[in-house]
PDB file of C-alpha atoms and ligand atoms in Angstrom:
ATOM      1  CA  UNK A   1      33.468 -44.563  20.942  1.00 72.00           C
ATOM      2  CA  UNK A   2      31.037 -42.529  23.103  1.00 74.00           C
ATOM      3  CA  UNK A   3      27.527 -42.598  21.604  1.00 79.00           C
ATOM      4  CA  UNK A   4      26.326 -39.267  20.206  1.00 94.00           C
ATOM      5  CA  UNK A   5      24.030 -37.381  22.592  1.00 97.00           C
ATOM      6  CA  UNK A   6      20.496 -37.197  21.208  1.00 98.00           C
ATOM      7  CA  UNK A   7      18.317 -34.177  21.969  1.00 98.00           C
ATOM      8  CA  UNK A   8      14.580 -33.929  21.248  1.00 98.00           C
ATOM      9  CA  UNK A   9      13.424 -30.372  20.546  1.00 98.00           C
ATOM     10  CA  UNK A  10       9.732 -29.613  20.945  1.00 98.00           C
ATOM     11  CA  UNK A  11       8.497 -26.096  20.239  1.00 97.00           C
ATOM     12  CA  UNK A  12       5.001 -24.699  20.493  1.00 96.00           C
ATOM     13  CA  UNK A  13       2.858 -21.885  21.749  1.00 95.00           C
ATOM     14  CA  UNK A  14       1.911 -24.030  24.764  1.00 97.00           C
ATOM     15  CA  UNK A  15      -1.086 -21.819  25.548  1.00 97.00           C
ATOM     16  CA  UNK A  16      -1.331 -23.863  27.761  1.00 98.00           C
ATOM     17  CA  UNK A  17       0.798 -27.027  27.599  1.00 98.00           C
ATOM     18  CA  UNK A  18      -1.544 -30.061  27.721  1.00 98.00           C
ATOM     19  CA  UNK A  19      -1.499 -33.863  27.992  1.00 98.00           C
ATOM     20  CA  UNK A  20      -1.481 -34.259  24.172  1.00 98.00           C
ATOM     21  CA  UNK A  21       1.819 -32.338  23.985  1.00 98.00           C
ATOM     22  CA  UNK A  22       3.314 -34.345  26.834  1.00 98.00           C
ATOM     23  CA  UNK A  23       2.207 -37.652  25.359  1.00 98.00           C
ATOM     24  CA  UNK A  24       3.730 -36.788  21.962  1.00 98.00           C
ATOM     25  CA  UNK A  25       7.099 -35.653  23.278  1.00 98.00           C
ATOM     26  CA  UNK A  26       7.342 -38.477  25.845  1.00 98.00           C
ATOM     27  CA  UNK A  27       6.558 -41.056  23.149  1.00 98.00           C
ATOM     28  CA  UNK A  28       9.252 -39.729  20.819  1.00 98.00           C
ATOM     29  CA  UNK A  29      11.757 -39.401  23.677  1.00 98.00           C
ATOM     30  CA  UNK A  30      11.268 -43.101  24.301  1.00 98.00           C
ATOM     31  CA  UNK A  31      11.217 -44.193  20.645  1.00 98.00           C
ATOM     32  CA  UNK A  32      14.402 -42.245  19.892  1.00 98.00           C
ATOM     33  CA  UNK A  33      16.040 -43.011  23.256  1.00 98.00           C
ATOM     34  CA  UNK A  34      17.074 -39.373  23.657  1.00 98.00           C
ATOM     35  CA  UNK A  35      19.352 -38.155  26.438  1.00 97.00           C
ATOM     36  CA  UNK A  36      17.385 -34.953  26.932  1.00 97.00           C
ATOM     37  CA  UNK A  37      14.178 -33.373  25.695  1.00 98.00           C
ATOM     38  CA  UNK A  38      13.875 -29.594  25.410  1.00 98.00           C
ATOM     39  CA  UNK A  39      10.446 -27.973  25.487  1.00 98.00           C
ATOM     40  CA  UNK A  40      10.685 -24.476  24.031  1.00 98.00           C
ATOM     41  CA  UNK A  41       7.665 -22.144  24.280  1.00 97.00           C
ATOM     42  CA  UNK A  42       7.437 -19.467  21.574  1.00 94.00           C
ATOM     43  CA  UNK A  43       7.655 -15.752  22.131  1.00 91.00           C
ATOM     44  CA  UNK A  44       5.416 -14.303  19.412  1.00 68.00           C
ATOM     45  CA  UNK A  45       4.017 -17.229  17.391  1.00 57.00           C
ATOM     46  CA  UNK A  46       4.990 -17.052  13.695  1.00 52.00           C
ATOM     47  CA  UNK A  47       2.381 -19.526  12.450  1.00 56.00           C
ATOM     48  CA  UNK A  48      -0.831 -18.233  13.915  1.00 56.00           C
ATOM     49  CA  UNK A  49      -2.525 -15.340  15.623  1.00 62.00           C
ATOM     50  CA  UNK A  50      -4.009 -16.277  18.993  1.00 63.00           C
ATOM     51  CA  UNK A  51      -6.305 -13.673  20.489  1.00 77.00           C
ATOM     52  CA  UNK A  52      -6.282 -15.176  23.986  1.00 89.00           C
ATOM     53  CA  UNK A  53      -2.557 -15.802  24.202  1.00 92.00           C
ATOM     54  CA  UNK A  54      -1.452 -15.921  27.853  1.00 94.00           C
ATOM     55  CA  UNK A  55       1.671 -13.902  28.746  1.00 92.00           C
ATOM     56  CA  UNK A  56       4.917 -15.691  27.940  1.00 94.00           C
ATOM     57  CA  UNK A  57       5.808 -15.805  31.651  1.00 95.00           C
ATOM     58  CA  UNK A  58       2.620 -17.772  32.390  1.00 97.00           C
ATOM     59  CA  UNK A  59       3.069 -20.185  29.461  1.00 97.00           C
ATOM     60  CA  UNK A  60       6.646 -20.754  30.586  1.00 98.00           C
ATOM     61  CA  UNK A  61       5.617 -21.319  34.214  1.00 98.00           C
ATOM     62  CA  UNK A  62       3.010 -23.902  33.158  1.00 98.00           C
ATOM     63  CA  UNK A  63       5.590 -25.760  31.034  1.00 98.00           C
ATOM     64  CA  UNK A  64       7.919 -25.860  34.043  1.00 98.00           C
ATOM     65  CA  UNK A  65       5.148 -27.214  36.281  1.00 98.00           C
ATOM     66  CA  UNK A  66       4.207 -29.853  33.691  1.00 98.00           C
ATOM     67  CA  UNK A  67       7.659 -31.474  33.768  1.00 98.00           C
ATOM     68  CA  UNK A  68       8.715 -30.687  37.341  1.00 97.00           C
ATOM     69  CA  UNK A  69      10.882 -33.448  38.811  1.00 95.00           C
ATOM     70  CA  UNK A  70      11.795 -34.978  35.422  1.00 95.00           C
ATOM     71  CA  UNK A  71      15.472 -35.535  34.707  1.00 92.00           C
ATOM     72  CA  UNK A  72      14.827 -35.949  30.977  1.00 95.00           C
ATOM     73  CA  UNK A  73      12.776 -32.836  30.244  1.00 97.00           C
ATOM     74  CA  UNK A  74      14.037 -29.279  30.361  1.00 98.00           C
ATOM     75  CA  UNK A  75      12.128 -26.098  29.638  1.00 98.00           C
ATOM     76  CA  UNK A  76      14.162 -23.674  27.557  1.00 98.00           C
ATOM     77  CA  UNK A  77      13.115 -20.007  27.428  1.00 98.00           C
ATOM     78  CA  UNK A  78      15.473 -19.002  24.589  1.00 97.00           C
ATOM     79  CA  UNK A  79      12.652 -18.009  22.202  1.00 96.00           C
ATOM     80  CA  UNK A  80      10.902 -15.918  24.844  1.00 96.00           C
ATOM     81  CA  UNK A  81      14.178 -14.207  25.795  1.00 95.00           C
ATOM     82  CA  UNK A  82      14.982 -13.596  22.133  1.00 93.00           C
ATOM     83  CA  UNK A  83      11.633 -11.818  21.618  1.00 87.00           C
ATOM     84  CA  UNK A  84       9.919 -11.133  18.289  1.00 83.00           C
ATOM     85  CA  UNK A  85       8.890 -13.932  15.947  1.00 85.00           C
ATOM     86  CA  UNK A  86      10.176 -17.332  17.095  1.00 88.00           C
ATOM     87  CA  UNK A  87      11.844 -18.901  14.092  1.00 93.00           C
ATOM     88  CA  UNK A  88      12.679 -22.583  14.495  1.00 96.00           C
ATOM     89  CA  UNK A  89      15.689 -22.193  12.170  1.00 97.00           C
ATOM     90  CA  UNK A  90      17.202 -19.599  14.535  1.00 97.00           C
ATOM     91  CA  UNK A  91      16.466 -21.800  17.572  1.00 97.00           C
ATOM     92  CA  UNK A  92      18.129 -24.823  15.969  1.00 98.00           C
ATOM     93  CA  UNK A  93      21.193 -22.765  15.019  1.00 98.00           C
ATOM     94  CA  UNK A  94      21.436 -21.586  18.624  1.00 98.00           C
ATOM     95  CA  UNK A  95      21.079 -25.162  19.915  1.00 98.00           C
ATOM     96  CA  UNK A  96      23.730 -26.398  17.492  1.00 98.00           C
ATOM     97  CA  UNK A  97      26.111 -23.780  18.888  1.00 98.00           C
ATOM     98  CA  UNK A  98      25.301 -24.828  22.457  1.00 97.00           C
ATOM     99  CA  UNK A  99      25.477 -28.573  21.717  1.00 97.00           C
ATOM    100  CA  UNK A 100      27.780 -28.943  18.663  1.00 97.00           C
ATOM    101  CA  UNK A 101      28.336 -32.676  19.132  1.00 96.00           C
ATOM    102  CA  UNK A 102      24.672 -33.607  19.656  1.00 98.00           C
ATOM    103  CA  UNK A 103      22.101 -34.924  17.208  1.00 98.00           C
ATOM    104  CA  UNK A 104      18.902 -32.850  17.159  1.00 98.00           C
ATOM    105  CA  UNK A 105      15.401 -34.257  16.586  1.00 98.00           C
ATOM    106  CA  UNK A 106      12.594 -31.776  15.981  1.00 98.00           C
ATOM    107  CA  UNK A 107       9.283 -33.177  17.281  1.00 98.00           C
ATOM    108  CA  UNK A 108       6.149 -32.030  15.448  1.00 98.00           C
ATOM    109  CA  UNK A 109       2.459 -32.825  15.383  1.00 95.00           C
ATOM    110  CA  UNK A 110       0.728 -33.299  12.038  1.00 94.00           C
ATOM    111  CA  UNK A 111      -0.401 -29.698  11.528  1.00 93.00           C
ATOM    112  CA  UNK A 112       3.121 -28.356  12.034  1.00 95.00           C
ATOM    113  CA  UNK A 113       4.793 -31.127  10.016  1.00 96.00           C
ATOM    114  CA  UNK A 114       2.607 -30.681   6.934  1.00 95.00           C
ATOM    115  CA  UNK A 115       3.443 -26.972   6.665  1.00 95.00           C
ATOM    116  CA  UNK A 116       7.180 -27.362   7.259  1.00 92.00           C
ATOM    117  CA  UNK A 117       8.251 -26.667   3.682  1.00 90.00           C
ATOM    118  CA  UNK A 118       6.743 -23.159   4.058  1.00 92.00           C
ATOM    119  CA  UNK A 119       8.509 -22.326   7.297  1.00 93.00           C
ATOM    120  CA  UNK A 120      11.046 -19.527   7.421  1.00 93.00           C
ATOM    121  CA  UNK A 121      14.449 -20.846   6.241  1.00 96.00           C
ATOM    122  CA  UNK A 122      13.258 -24.457   6.043  1.00 96.00           C
ATOM    123  CA  UNK A 123      16.553 -25.570   4.454  1.00 97.00           C
ATOM    124  CA  UNK A 124      18.397 -24.639   7.643  1.00 98.00           C
ATOM    125  CA  UNK A 125      15.860 -26.626   9.670  1.00 98.00           C
ATOM    126  CA  UNK A 126      16.361 -29.654   7.406  1.00 97.00           C
ATOM    127  CA  UNK A 127      20.151 -29.409   7.664  1.00 98.00           C
ATOM    128  CA  UNK A 128      20.236 -29.164  11.469  1.00 98.00           C
ATOM    129  CA  UNK A 129      17.598 -31.643  12.693  1.00 98.00           C
ATOM    130  CA  UNK A 130      15.783 -34.842  11.859  1.00 98.00           C
ATOM    131  CA  UNK A 131      12.077 -34.006  11.643  1.00 98.00           C
ATOM    132  CA  UNK A 132       9.838 -36.351  13.657  1.00 98.00           C
ATOM    133  CA  UNK A 133       6.070 -36.427  13.193  1.00 98.00           C
ATOM    134  CA  UNK A 134       2.989 -38.211  14.496  1.00 97.00           C
ATOM    135  CA  UNK A 135      -0.671 -37.961  13.454  1.00 93.00           C
ATOM    136  CA  UNK A 136      -3.093 -35.542  15.011  1.00 90.00           C
ATOM    137  CA  UNK A 137      -6.273 -37.305  13.948  1.00 87.00           C
ATOM    138  CA  UNK A 138      -7.536 -40.872  13.821  1.00 83.00           C
ATOM    139  CA  UNK A 139      -6.805 -41.395  10.100  1.00 84.00           C
ATOM    140  CA  UNK A 140      -3.337 -42.891  10.592  1.00 84.00           C
ATOM    141  CA  UNK A 141      -0.008 -41.954   9.051  1.00 93.00           C
ATOM    142  CA  UNK A 142      -0.486 -42.495   5.289  1.00 93.00           C
ATOM    143  CA  UNK A 143      -0.794 -38.772   4.630  1.00 93.00           C
ATOM    144  CA  UNK A 144       2.223 -38.053   6.841  1.00 96.00           C
ATOM    145  CA  UNK A 145       4.358 -40.631   5.042  1.00 97.00           C
ATOM    146  CA  UNK A 146       3.458 -39.047   1.684  1.00 96.00           C
ATOM    147  CA  UNK A 147       4.403 -35.624   2.952  1.00 96.00           C
ATOM    148  CA  UNK A 148       7.642 -37.012   4.443  1.00 97.00           C
ATOM    149  CA  UNK A 149       8.547 -38.258   0.930  1.00 97.00           C
ATOM    150  CA  UNK A 150       8.197 -34.705  -0.424  1.00 96.00           C
ATOM    151  CA  UNK A 151      10.297 -33.268   2.405  1.00 96.00           C
ATOM    152  CA  UNK A 152      13.035 -35.844   1.826  1.00 97.00           C
ATOM    153  CA  UNK A 153      13.270 -34.679  -1.812  1.00 96.00           C
ATOM    154  CA  UNK A 154      14.062 -31.246  -0.379  1.00 95.00           C
ATOM    155  CA  UNK A 155      16.870 -32.679   1.739  1.00 96.00           C
ATOM    156  CA  UNK A 156      15.033 -33.323   5.027  1.00 97.00           C
ATOM    157  CA  UNK A 157      15.597 -36.359   7.216  1.00 98.00           C
ATOM    158  CA  UNK A 158      12.250 -37.545   8.582  1.00 98.00           C
ATOM    159  CA  UNK A 159      10.871 -40.052  11.081  1.00 98.00           C
ATOM    160  CA  UNK A 160       7.097 -40.665  11.059  1.00 98.00           C
ATOM    161  CA  UNK A 161       5.639 -42.838  13.831  1.00 97.00           C
ATOM    162  CA  UNK A 162       2.063 -43.946  14.553  1.00 95.00           C
ATOM    163  CA  UNK A 163       2.095 -42.540  18.104  1.00 95.00           C
ATOM    164  CA  UNK A 164      -1.484 -42.943  19.395  1.00 93.00           C
ATOM    165  CA  UNK A 165      -3.196 -39.593  19.218  1.00 90.00           C
ATOM    166  CA  UNK A 166      -4.772 -37.901  22.255  1.00 95.00           C
ATOM    167  CA  UNK A 167      -7.639 -35.678  21.065  1.00 95.00           C
ATOM    168  CA  UNK A 168      -6.639 -32.570  23.034  1.00 97.00           C
ATOM    169  CA  UNK A 169      -5.740 -29.044  21.908  1.00 97.00           C
ATOM    170  CA  UNK A 170      -4.903 -25.860  23.800  1.00 97.00           C
ATOM    171  CA  UNK A 171      -7.974 -24.295  22.169  1.00 96.00           C
ATOM    172  CA  UNK A 172     -10.089 -27.022  23.771  1.00 98.00           C
ATOM    173  CA  UNK A 173      -8.515 -26.333  27.188  1.00 98.00           C
ATOM    174  CA  UNK A 174      -9.072 -22.557  26.935  1.00 97.00           C
ATOM    175  CA  UNK A 175     -12.691 -23.077  25.857  1.00 97.00           C
ATOM    176  CA  UNK A 176     -13.361 -25.479  28.726  1.00 98.00           C
ATOM    177  CA  UNK A 177     -11.911 -22.980  31.234  1.00 98.00           C
ATOM    178  CA  UNK A 178     -14.075 -20.182  29.801  1.00 97.00           C
ATOM    179  CA  UNK A 179     -17.154 -22.405  30.089  1.00 97.00           C
ATOM    180  CA  UNK A 180     -16.210 -23.396  33.651  1.00 96.00           C
ATOM    181  CA  UNK A 181     -15.876 -27.056  32.673  1.00 97.00           C
ATOM    182  CA  UNK A 182     -13.584 -29.694  34.139  1.00 96.00           C
ATOM    183  CA  UNK A 183     -10.075 -29.734  32.593  1.00 98.00           C
ATOM    184  CA  UNK A 184      -8.545 -32.358  34.863  1.00 96.00           C
ATOM    185  CA  UNK A 185      -8.197 -34.944  32.053  1.00 96.00           C
ATOM    186  CA  UNK A 186      -6.658 -32.411  29.671  1.00 98.00           C
ATOM    187  CA  UNK A 187      -3.711 -30.906  31.571  1.00 98.00           C
ATOM    188  CA  UNK A 188      -1.469 -31.982  34.487  1.00 98.00           C
ATOM    189  CA  UNK A 189      -2.856 -31.222  37.957  1.00 98.00           C
ATOM    190  CA  UNK A 190      -0.278 -28.489  38.644  1.00 98.00           C
ATOM    191  CA  UNK A 191      -1.101 -26.761  35.337  1.00 98.00           C
ATOM    192  CA  UNK A 192      -4.804 -26.801  36.157  1.00 98.00           C
ATOM    193  CA  UNK A 193      -4.060 -25.265  39.578  1.00 98.00           C
ATOM    194  CA  UNK A 194      -1.907 -22.556  37.937  1.00 98.00           C
ATOM    195  CA  UNK A 195      -4.665 -21.674  35.456  1.00 98.00           C
ATOM    196  CA  UNK A 196      -7.240 -21.386  38.259  1.00 98.00           C
ATOM    197  CA  UNK A 197      -4.984 -19.449  40.668  1.00 98.00           C
ATOM    198  CA  UNK A 198      -3.932 -16.975  37.999  1.00 98.00           C
ATOM    199  CA  UNK A 199      -7.423 -16.737  36.471  1.00 97.00           C
ATOM    200  CA  UNK A 200      -6.149 -17.434  32.955  1.00 97.00           C
ATOM    201  CA  UNK A 201      -8.388 -17.936  29.913  1.00 97.00           C
ATOM    202  CA  UNK A 202     -11.541 -16.659  31.587  1.00 95.00           C
ATOM    203  CA  UNK A 203     -12.291 -14.345  28.645  1.00 85.00           C
TER     204      UNK A 203
HETATM  205  P1  ATP B 301      -3.963 -24.352  19.772  1.00 50.41           P
HETATM  206  O1  ATP B 301      -5.176 -25.189  20.025  1.00 50.41           O
HETATM  207  O2  ATP B 301      -3.889 -23.085  20.600  1.00 50.41           O
HETATM  208  O3  ATP B 301      -3.743 -24.097  18.308  1.00 50.41           O
HETATM  209  P2  ATP B 301      -2.196 -26.657  20.054  1.00 50.41           P
HETATM  210  O4  ATP B 301      -2.917 -27.580  20.963  1.00 50.41           O
HETATM  211  O5  ATP B 301      -2.192 -26.958  18.584  1.00 50.41           O
HETATM  212  O6  ATP B 301      -2.677 -25.155  20.296  1.00 50.41           O
HETATM  213  P3  ATP B 301       0.604 -25.869  19.969  1.00 50.41           P
HETATM  214  O7  ATP B 301       1.337 -25.296  21.135  1.00 50.41           O
HETATM  215  O8  ATP B 301       0.240 -24.959  18.862  1.00 50.41           O
HETATM  216  O9  ATP B 301      -0.711 -26.569  20.586  1.00 50.41           O
HETATM  217  O10 ATP B 301       1.346 -27.148  19.399  1.00 50.41           O
HETATM  218  C1  ATP B 301       2.710 -27.459  19.568  1.00 50.41           C
HETATM  219  C2  ATP B 301       2.985 -28.746  18.826  1.00 50.41           C
HETATM  220  O11 ATP B 301       2.264 -29.829  19.432  1.00 50.41           O
HETATM  221  C3  ATP B 301       2.573 -28.770  17.356  1.00 50.41           C
HETATM  222  O12 ATP B 301       3.576 -29.435  16.617  1.00 50.41           O
HETATM  223  C4  ATP B 301       1.275 -29.548  17.348  1.00 50.41           C
HETATM  224  O13 ATP B 301       1.056 -30.198  16.120  1.00 50.41           O
HETATM  225  C5  ATP B 301       1.532 -30.553  18.448  1.00 50.41           C
HETATM  226  N1  ATP B 301       0.320 -31.033  19.117  1.00 50.41           N
HETATM  227  C6  ATP B 301      -0.552 -30.331  19.850  1.00 50.41           C
HETATM  228  N2  ATP B 301      -1.524 -31.098  20.355  1.00 50.41           N
HETATM  229  C7  ATP B 301      -1.274 -32.362  19.930  1.00 50.41           C
HETATM  230  C8  ATP B 301      -1.939 -33.629  20.118  1.00 50.41           C
HETATM  231  N3  ATP B 301      -3.056 -33.756  20.834  1.00 50.41           N
HETATM  232  N4  ATP B 301      -1.373 -34.710  19.530  1.00 50.41           N
HETATM  233  C9  ATP B 301      -0.233 -34.604  18.782  1.00 50.41           C
HETATM  234  N5  ATP B 301       0.416 -33.435  18.567  1.00 50.41           N
HETATM  235  C10 ATP B 301      -0.084 -32.327  19.129  1.00 50.41           C
END
């Protein structure tokens, strides 16, 4: 029997994509032994208002630069093309139509994972993907495991792993750019060059 294709799905604002994102999704891709990993930048973010949100075309371009040359990672612009609020349930339904035989794994950081029950149409999310989570602070995974227990009672399949946490956020990157500080340890070289060339996040 041919093994089922496994696909990691990693959504975010990616304003900009940074080394913390890449570390998280690479770690899960390895742990789960996925065949492909899709990075899907949002159109209009449903979970937060960002005043210095770079245009979708720029966020998409930086995602593409961050994984250039990889044969595991693909950047998918379906949420940007769809427009409006980017609902994960709609994205997963679309992916299930595109890849009906594949098993989907939704990769989340702690802040996303612990609000999942409140997401739009969470039952659809739970029915279409296994939810994977890692901590986003140095306190370990106890809290995440507790939350996973609650989600499982609602029908979710969950995988929580103690992936070492890199203390980086997009907010931190944007602030450093504004303050003319070095961002070379925070984002891939090509993403840094794109930010500088296109004068992003200066205000
Ligand atoms: P911002 O600072 O603008 O809020 P962000 O750094 O949180 O952005 P998002 O694009 O909102 O980035 O996050 C996408 C996903 O990546 C979320 O699930 C988030 O929890 C996760 N994530 C972001 N940074 C890290 C990190 N350093 N370690 C683990 N997970 C992370």
